[in-house]
Short mmCIF file of C-alpha atoms (C1' of nucleotides) in Angstrom, two decimals:
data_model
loop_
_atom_site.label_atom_id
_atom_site.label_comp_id
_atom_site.label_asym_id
_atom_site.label_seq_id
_atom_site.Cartn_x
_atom_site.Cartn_y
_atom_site.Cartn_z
CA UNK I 1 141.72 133.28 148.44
CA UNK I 2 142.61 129.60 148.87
CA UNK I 3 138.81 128.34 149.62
CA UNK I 4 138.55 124.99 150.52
CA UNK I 5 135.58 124.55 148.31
CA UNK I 6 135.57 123.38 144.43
CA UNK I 7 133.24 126.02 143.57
CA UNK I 8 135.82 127.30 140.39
CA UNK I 9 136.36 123.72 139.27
CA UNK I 10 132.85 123.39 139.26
CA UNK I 11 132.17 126.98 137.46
CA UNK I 12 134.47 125.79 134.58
CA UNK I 13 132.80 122.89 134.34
CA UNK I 14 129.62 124.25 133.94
CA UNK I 15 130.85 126.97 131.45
CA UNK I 16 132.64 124.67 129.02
CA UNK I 17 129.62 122.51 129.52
CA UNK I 18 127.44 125.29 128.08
CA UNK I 19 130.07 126.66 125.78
CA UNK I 20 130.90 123.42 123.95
CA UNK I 21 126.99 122.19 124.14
CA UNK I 22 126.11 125.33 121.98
CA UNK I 23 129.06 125.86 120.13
CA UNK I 24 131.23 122.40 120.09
CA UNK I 25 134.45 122.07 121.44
CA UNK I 26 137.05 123.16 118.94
CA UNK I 27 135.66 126.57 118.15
CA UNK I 28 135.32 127.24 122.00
CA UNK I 29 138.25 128.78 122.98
CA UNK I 30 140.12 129.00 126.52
CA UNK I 31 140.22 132.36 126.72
CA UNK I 32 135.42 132.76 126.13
CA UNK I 33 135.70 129.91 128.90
CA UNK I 34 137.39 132.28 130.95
CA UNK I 35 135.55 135.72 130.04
CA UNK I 36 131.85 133.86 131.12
CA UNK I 37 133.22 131.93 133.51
CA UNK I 38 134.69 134.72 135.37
CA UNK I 39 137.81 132.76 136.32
CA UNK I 40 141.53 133.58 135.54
CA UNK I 41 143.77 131.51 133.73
CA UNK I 42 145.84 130.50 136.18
CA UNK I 43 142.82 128.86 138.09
CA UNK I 44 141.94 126.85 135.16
CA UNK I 45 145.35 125.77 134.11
CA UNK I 46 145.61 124.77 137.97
CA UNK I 47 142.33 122.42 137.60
CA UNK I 48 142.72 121.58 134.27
CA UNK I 49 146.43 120.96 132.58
CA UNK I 50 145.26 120.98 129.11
CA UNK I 51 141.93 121.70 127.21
CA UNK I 52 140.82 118.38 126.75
CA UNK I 53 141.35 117.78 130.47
CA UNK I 54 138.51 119.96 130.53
CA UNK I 55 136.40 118.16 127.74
CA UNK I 56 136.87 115.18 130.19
CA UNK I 57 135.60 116.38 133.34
CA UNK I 58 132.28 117.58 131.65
CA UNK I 59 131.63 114.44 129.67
CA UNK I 60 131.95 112.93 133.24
CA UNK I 61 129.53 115.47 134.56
CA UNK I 62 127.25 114.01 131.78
CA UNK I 63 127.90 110.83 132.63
CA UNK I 64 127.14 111.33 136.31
CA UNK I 65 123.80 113.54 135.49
CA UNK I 66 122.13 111.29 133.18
CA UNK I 67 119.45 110.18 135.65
CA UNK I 68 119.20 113.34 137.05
CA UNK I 69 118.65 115.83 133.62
CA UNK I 70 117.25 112.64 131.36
CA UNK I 71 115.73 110.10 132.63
CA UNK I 72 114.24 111.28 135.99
CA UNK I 73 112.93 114.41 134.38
CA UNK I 74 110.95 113.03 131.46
CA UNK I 75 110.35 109.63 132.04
CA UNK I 76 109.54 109.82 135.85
CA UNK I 77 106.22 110.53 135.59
CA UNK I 78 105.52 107.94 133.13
CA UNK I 79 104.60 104.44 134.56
CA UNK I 80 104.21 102.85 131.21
CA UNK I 81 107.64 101.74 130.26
CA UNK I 82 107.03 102.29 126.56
CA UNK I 83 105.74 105.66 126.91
CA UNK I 84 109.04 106.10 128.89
CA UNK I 85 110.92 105.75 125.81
CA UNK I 86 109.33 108.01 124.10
CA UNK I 87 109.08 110.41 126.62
CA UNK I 88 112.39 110.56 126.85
CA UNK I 89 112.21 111.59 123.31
CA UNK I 90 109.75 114.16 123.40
CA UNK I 91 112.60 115.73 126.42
CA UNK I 92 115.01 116.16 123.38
CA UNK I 93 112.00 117.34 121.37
CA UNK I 94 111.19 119.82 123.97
CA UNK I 95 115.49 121.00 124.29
CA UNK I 96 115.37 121.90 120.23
CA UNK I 97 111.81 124.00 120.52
CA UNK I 98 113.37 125.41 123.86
CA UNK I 99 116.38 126.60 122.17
CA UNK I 100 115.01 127.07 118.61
CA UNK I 101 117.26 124.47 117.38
CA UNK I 102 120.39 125.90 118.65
CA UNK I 103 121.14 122.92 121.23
CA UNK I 104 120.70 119.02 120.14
CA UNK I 105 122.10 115.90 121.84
CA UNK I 106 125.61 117.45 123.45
CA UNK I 107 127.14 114.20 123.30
CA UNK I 108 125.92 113.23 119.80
CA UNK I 109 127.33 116.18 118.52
CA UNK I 110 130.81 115.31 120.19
CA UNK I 111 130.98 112.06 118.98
CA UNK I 112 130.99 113.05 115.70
CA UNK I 113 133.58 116.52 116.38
CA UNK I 114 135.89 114.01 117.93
CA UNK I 115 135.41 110.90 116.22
CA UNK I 116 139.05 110.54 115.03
CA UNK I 117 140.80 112.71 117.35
CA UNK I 118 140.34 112.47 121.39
CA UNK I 119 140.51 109.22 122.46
CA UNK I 120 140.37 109.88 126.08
CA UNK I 121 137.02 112.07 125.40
CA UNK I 122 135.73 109.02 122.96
CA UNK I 123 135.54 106.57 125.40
CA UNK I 124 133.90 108.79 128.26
CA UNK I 125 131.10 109.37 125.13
CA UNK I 126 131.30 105.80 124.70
CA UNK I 127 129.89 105.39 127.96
CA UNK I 128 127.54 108.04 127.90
CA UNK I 129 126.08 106.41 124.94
CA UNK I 130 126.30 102.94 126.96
CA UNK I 131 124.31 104.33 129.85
CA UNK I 132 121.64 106.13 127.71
CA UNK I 133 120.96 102.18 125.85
CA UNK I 134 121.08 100.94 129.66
CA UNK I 135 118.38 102.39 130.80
CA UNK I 136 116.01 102.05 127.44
CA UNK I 137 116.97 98.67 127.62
CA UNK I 138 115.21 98.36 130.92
CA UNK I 139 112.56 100.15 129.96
CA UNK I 140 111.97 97.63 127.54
CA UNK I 141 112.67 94.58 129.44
CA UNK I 142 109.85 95.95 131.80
CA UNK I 143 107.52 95.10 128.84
CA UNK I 144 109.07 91.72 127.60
CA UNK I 145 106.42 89.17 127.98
CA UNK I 146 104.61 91.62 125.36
CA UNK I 147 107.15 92.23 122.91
CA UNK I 148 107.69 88.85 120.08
CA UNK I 149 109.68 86.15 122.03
CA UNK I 150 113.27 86.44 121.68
CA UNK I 151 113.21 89.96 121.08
CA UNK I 152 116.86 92.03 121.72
CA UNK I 153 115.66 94.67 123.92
CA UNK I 154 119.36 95.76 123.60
CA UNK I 155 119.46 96.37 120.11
CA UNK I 156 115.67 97.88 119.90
CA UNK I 157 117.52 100.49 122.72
CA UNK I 158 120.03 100.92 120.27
CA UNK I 159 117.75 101.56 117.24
CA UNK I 160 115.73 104.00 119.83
CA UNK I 161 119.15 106.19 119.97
CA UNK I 162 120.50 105.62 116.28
CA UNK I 163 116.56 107.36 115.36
CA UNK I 164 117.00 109.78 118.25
CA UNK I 165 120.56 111.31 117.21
CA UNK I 166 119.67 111.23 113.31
CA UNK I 167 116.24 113.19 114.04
CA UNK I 168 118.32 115.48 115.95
CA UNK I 169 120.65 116.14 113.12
CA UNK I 170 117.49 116.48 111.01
CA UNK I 171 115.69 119.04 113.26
CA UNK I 172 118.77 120.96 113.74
CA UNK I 173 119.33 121.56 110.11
CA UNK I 174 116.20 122.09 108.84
CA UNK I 175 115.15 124.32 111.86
CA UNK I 176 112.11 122.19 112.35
CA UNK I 177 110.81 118.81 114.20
CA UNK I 178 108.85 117.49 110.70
CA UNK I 179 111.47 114.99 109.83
CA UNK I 180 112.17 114.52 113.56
CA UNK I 181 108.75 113.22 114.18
CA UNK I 182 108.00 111.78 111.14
CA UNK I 183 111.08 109.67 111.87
CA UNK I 184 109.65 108.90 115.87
CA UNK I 185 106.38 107.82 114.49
CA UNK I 186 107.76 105.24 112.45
CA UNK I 187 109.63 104.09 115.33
CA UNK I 188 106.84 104.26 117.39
CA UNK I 189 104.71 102.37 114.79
CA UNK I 190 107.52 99.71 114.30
CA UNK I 191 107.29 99.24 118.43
CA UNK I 192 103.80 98.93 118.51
CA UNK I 193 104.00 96.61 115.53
CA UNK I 194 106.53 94.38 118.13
CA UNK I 195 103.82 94.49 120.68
CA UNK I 196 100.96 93.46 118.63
CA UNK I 197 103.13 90.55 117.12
CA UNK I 198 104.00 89.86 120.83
CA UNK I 199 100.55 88.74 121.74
CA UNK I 200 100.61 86.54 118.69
CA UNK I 201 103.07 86.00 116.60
CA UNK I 202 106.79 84.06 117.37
CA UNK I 203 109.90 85.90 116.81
CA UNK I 204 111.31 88.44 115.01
CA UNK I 205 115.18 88.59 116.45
CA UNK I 206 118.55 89.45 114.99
CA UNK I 207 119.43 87.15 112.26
CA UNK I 208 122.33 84.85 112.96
CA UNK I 209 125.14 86.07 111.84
CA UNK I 210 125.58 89.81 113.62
CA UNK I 211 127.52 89.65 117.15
CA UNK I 212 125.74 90.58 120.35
CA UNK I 213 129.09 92.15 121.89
CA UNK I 214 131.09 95.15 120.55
CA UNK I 215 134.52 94.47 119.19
CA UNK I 216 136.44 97.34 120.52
CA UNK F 1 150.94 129.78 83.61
CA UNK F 2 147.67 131.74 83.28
CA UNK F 3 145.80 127.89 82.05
CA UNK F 4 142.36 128.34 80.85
CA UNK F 5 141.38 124.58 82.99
CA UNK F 6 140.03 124.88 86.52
CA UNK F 7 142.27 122.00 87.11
CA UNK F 8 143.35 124.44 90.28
CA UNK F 9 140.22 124.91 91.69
CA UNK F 10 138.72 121.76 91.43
CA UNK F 11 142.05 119.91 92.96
CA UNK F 12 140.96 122.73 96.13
CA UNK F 13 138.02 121.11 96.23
CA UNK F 14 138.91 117.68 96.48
CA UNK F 15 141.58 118.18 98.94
CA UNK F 16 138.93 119.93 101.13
CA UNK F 17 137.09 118.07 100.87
CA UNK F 18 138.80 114.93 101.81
CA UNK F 19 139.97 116.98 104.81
CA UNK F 20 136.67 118.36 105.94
CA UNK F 21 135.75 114.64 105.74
CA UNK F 22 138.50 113.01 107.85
CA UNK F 23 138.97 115.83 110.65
CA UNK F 24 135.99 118.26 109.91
CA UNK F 25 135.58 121.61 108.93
CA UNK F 26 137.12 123.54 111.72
CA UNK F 27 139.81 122.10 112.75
CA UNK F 28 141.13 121.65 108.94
CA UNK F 29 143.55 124.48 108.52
CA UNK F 30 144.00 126.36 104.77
CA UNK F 31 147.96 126.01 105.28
CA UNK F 32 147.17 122.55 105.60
CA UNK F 33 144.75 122.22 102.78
CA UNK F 34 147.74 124.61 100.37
CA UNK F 35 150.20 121.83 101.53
CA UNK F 36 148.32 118.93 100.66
CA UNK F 37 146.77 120.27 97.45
CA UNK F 38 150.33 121.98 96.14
CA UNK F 39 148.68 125.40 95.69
CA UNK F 40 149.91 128.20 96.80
CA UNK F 41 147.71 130.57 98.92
CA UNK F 42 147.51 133.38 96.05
CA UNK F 43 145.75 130.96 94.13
CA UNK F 44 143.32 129.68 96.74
CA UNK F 45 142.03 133.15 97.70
CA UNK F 46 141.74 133.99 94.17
CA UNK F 47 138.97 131.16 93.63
CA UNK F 48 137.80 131.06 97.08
CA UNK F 49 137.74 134.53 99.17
CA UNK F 50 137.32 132.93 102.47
CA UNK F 51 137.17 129.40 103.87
CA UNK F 52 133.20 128.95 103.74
CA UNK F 53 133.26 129.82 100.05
CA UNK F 54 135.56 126.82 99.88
CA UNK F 55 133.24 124.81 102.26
CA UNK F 56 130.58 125.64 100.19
CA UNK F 57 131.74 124.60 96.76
CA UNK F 58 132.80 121.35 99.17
CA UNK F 59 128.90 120.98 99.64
CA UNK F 60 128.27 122.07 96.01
CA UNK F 61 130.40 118.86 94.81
CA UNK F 62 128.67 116.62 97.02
CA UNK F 63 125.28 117.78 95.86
CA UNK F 64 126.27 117.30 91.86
CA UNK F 65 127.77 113.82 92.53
CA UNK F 66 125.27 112.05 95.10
CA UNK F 67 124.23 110.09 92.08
CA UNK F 68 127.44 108.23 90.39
CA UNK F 69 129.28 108.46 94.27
CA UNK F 70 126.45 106.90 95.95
CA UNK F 71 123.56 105.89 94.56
CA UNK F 72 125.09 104.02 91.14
CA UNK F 73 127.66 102.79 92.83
CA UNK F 74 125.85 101.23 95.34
CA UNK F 75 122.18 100.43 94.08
CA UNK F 76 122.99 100.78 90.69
CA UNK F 77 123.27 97.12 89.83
CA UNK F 78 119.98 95.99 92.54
CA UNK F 79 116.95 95.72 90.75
CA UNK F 80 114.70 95.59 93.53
CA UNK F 81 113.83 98.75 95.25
CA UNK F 82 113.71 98.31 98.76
CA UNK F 83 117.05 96.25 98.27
CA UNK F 84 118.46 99.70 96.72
CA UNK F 85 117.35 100.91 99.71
CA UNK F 86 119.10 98.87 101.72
CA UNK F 87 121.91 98.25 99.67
CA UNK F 88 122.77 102.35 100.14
CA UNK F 89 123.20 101.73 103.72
CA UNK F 90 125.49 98.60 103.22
CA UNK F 91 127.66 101.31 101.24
CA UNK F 92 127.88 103.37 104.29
CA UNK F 93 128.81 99.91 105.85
CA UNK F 94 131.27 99.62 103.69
CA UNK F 95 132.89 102.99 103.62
CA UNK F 96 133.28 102.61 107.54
CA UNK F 97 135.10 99.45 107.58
CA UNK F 98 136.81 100.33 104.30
CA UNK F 99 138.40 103.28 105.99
CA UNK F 100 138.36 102.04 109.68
CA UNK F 101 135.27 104.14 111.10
CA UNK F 102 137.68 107.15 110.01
CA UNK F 103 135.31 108.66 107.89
CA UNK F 104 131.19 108.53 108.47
CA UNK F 105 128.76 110.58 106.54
CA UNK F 106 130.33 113.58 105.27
CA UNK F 107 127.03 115.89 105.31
CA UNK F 108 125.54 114.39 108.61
CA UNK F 109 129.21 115.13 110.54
CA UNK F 110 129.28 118.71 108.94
CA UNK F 111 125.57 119.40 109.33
CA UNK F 112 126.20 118.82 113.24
CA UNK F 113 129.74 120.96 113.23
CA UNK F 114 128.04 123.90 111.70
CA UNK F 115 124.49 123.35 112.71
CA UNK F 116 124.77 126.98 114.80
CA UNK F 117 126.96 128.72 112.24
CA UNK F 118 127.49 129.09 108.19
CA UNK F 119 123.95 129.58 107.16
CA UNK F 120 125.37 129.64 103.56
CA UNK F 121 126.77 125.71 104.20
CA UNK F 122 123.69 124.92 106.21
CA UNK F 123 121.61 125.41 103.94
CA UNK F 124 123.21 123.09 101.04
CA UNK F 125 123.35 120.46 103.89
CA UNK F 126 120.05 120.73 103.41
CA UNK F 127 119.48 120.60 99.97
CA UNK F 128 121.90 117.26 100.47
CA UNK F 129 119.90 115.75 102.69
CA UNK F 130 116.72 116.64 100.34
CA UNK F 131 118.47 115.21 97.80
CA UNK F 132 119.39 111.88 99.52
CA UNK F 133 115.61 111.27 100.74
CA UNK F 134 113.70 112.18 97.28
CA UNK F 135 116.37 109.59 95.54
CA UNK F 136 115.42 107.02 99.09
CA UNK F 137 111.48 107.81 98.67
CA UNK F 138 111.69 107.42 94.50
CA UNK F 139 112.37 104.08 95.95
CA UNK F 140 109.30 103.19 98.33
CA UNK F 141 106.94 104.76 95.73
CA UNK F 142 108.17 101.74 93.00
CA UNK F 143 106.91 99.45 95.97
CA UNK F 144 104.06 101.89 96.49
CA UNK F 145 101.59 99.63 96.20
CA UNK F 146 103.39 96.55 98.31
CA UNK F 147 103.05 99.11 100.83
CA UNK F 148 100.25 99.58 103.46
CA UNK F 149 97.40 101.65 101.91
CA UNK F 150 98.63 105.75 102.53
CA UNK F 151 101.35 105.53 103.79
CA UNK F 152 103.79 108.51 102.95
CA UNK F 153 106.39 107.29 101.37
CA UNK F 154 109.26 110.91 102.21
CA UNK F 155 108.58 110.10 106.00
CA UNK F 156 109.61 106.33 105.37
CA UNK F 157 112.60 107.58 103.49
CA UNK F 158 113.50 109.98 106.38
CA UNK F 159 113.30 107.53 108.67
CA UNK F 160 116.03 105.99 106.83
CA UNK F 161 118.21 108.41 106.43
CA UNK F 162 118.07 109.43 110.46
CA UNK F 163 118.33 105.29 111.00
CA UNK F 164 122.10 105.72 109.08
CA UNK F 165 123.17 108.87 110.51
CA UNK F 166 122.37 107.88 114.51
CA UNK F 167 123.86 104.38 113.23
CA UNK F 168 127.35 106.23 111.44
CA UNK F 169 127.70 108.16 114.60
CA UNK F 170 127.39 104.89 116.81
CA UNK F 171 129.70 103.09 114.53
CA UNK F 172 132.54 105.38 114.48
CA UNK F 173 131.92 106.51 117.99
CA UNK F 174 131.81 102.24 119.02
CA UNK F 175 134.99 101.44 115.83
CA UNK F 176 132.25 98.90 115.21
CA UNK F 177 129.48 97.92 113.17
CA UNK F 178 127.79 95.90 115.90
CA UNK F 179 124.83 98.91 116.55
CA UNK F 180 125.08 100.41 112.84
CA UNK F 181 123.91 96.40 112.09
CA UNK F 182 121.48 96.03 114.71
CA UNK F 183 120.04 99.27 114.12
CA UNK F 184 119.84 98.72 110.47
CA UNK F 185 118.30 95.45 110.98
CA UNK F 186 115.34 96.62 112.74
CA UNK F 187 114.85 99.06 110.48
CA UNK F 188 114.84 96.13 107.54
CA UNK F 189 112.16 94.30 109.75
CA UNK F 190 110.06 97.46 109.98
CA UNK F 191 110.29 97.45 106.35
CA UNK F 192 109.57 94.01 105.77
CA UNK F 193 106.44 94.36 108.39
CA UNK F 194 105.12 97.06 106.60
CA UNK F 195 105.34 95.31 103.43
CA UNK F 196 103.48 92.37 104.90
CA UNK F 197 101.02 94.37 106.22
CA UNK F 198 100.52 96.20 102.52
CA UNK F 199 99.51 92.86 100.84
CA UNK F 200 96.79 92.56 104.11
CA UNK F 201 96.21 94.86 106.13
CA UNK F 202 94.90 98.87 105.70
CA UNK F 203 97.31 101.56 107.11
CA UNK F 204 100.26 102.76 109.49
CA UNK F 205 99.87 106.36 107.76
CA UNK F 206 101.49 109.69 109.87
CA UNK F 207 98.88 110.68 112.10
CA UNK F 208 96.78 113.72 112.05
CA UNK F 209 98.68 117.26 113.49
CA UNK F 210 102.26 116.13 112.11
CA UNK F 211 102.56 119.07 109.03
CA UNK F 212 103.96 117.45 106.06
CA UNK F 213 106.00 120.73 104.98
CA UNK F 214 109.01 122.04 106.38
CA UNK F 215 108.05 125.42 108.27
CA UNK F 216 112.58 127.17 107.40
"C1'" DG B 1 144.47 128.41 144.76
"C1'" DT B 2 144.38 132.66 142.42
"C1'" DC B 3 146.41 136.59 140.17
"C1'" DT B 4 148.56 139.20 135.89
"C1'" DA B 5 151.40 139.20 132.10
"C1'" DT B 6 153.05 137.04 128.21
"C1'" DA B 7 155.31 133.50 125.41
"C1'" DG B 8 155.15 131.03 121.04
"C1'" DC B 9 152.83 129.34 117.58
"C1'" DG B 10 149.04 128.66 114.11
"C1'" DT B 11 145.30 130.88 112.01
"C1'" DG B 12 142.68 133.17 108.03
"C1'" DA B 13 143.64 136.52 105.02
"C1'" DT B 14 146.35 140.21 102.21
"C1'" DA B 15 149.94 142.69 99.19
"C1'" DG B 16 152.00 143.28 95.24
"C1'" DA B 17 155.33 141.41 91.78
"C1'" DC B 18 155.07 138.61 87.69
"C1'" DG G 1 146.05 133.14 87.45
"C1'" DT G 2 150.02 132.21 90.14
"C1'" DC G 3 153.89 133.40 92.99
"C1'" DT G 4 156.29 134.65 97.66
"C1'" DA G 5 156.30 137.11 101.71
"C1'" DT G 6 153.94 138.64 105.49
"C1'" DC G 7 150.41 140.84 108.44
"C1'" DA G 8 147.43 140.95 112.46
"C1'" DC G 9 145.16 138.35 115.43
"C1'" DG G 10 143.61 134.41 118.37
"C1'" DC G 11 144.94 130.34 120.21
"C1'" DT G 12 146.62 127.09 124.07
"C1'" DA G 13 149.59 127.13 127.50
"C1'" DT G 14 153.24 128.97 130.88
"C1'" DA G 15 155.78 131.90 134.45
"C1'" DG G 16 156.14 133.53 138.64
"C1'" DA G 17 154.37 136.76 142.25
"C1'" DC G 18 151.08 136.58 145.97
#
DNA sequence: GTCTATAGCGTGATAGAC
DNA sequence: GTCTATCACGCTATAGAC
């Protein structure tokens, strides 16, 4: 019909999206893409050379919809910027009751799928994992003069998203959010522990020794 | 040759298992697996009908030999228990760099692959996992009383193990052990808080409405 | 840009002799 | 228990008309 408009690209998109969220990406095939998509093969091979051309476009749609689906959505409301954080986490708590378990952290689960295969993929998760510790890095920041002086609120985003993706793992197995929040109440205890220190204690930062910047 | 050994079988196994380790369970073919192994495929499908029977004597191994593989090896020689604690997730450490982030946890990566599929393989991921936090709480409980009064020492355990799974999947995802270490080491100053607070203080214990069963 | 038809290969699994 | 040969299907990707 030769529309002017993107509307297939952006169907495909959507569908692998879905299909590789619930399922992963190697046992999606082209051919379930195309069947729930409604699109031919000739369209997609048009957009798309190659399958993993596809993988890349929706990691960049994830990349370009974190505010959006994330952060916007369960952290807007919020004014405290600790509660932020772990509103955000109650959002993926809310996805695995949702779904009864069937859908977890889309790009954790594609880190691991891909993590010796798919370089061009790995770095787009790379930055969807860089953009998640972003913004609970800010939300931290926001609360500095109360957390222990000299506090990394870099790392403490990092150790927000190393206990989010294992509790996800956890909850998906077991078909339950037990471990899942008994892991997020520790970490919530642990912050609040930061925060009391904060008002009077000094410091407790990374030990010398461990490099603030990533090696690869 | 008609051998009485299961010298056949259990060289299956292995190979499997390294593969389902380096590239996952999917994408590891059997021709591949016959290739690598030197059996033929007469002999494969006489031991193992179909592929998840072979994933699942995969998980079987790794459920008889969590203790020499991981926890001898690794906190066999500590004699203090939260530094077998922490010594287990150095091991991780060290099979990452050991192996260039090529391989990760081999029960978190699979319990994410088939976390919608293979109920039979799900559920020995799970009785892996169970078996990695009882040997992880056995630990906290010898420190039990170092320990702020009630707290439960399975959810500190569990917050451990989703601390090294979110901090595997960073490392390999990052080929670096910058967030695995930062990660790890606010988890260590949790640890060491709590103990500090144990010789003081009352209790950080998992607050009322959080089950402490598993509802699958 | 979209359509249909299909190539070419890899997959899990099977058959039947020994 | 092990061997070789092979089936039937699903996969990613392509060809070429429109």
């Amino acid at each position: 019909m030769t529309r002017p408009s993107t509307e297939t690209r952006s169907k495909l998109v959507e569908t692998a999206r879905d299909l590789f969220h619930r399922q992963g990406y190697t046992p999606t095939g082209i051919a379930q893409i195309l069947k729930e998509s409604g699109v031919n093969s000739g369209s997609l091979y048009y957009y798309f050379p190659t399958k993993e051309d596809l993988l890349v476009a929706v990691l960049e749609w994830y990349r370009d919809h974190i505010g959006d689906n994330l952060i916007d959505l369960h952290c807007g409301r919020i004014e405290d910027p600790v509660e932020k954080v772990f509103g955000l986490l109650d959002g993926y708590r809310q996805l695995l009751m949702m779904f009864e378990f069937e859908l977890g952290c889309p790009i954790g689960a594609l880190a691991l799928e891909l993590a010796n295969s798919h370089p061009a993929a790995r770095s787009l998760i790379l930055v969807n994992f860089e953009q998640w510790v972003d913004t609970v890095e800010q939300f931290f920041r926001a609360v500095e003069d109360r957390l222990p002086e000299g506090t990394d609120c870099r790392a403490l985003a990092v150790h927000v998203l190393t206990t989010m993706e294992g509790s996800m793992m956890l909850a998906r197995t077991y078909r339950s959010t037990t471990y899942f929040d008994q892991s997020v109440t520790h970490l919530r205890n642990y912050v609040d522990s930061l925060i009391a220190q904060g008002s009077t204690w000094s410091a407790p930062k990374q030990p010398a020794g461990i490099p603030e910047s990533l090696d690869n």
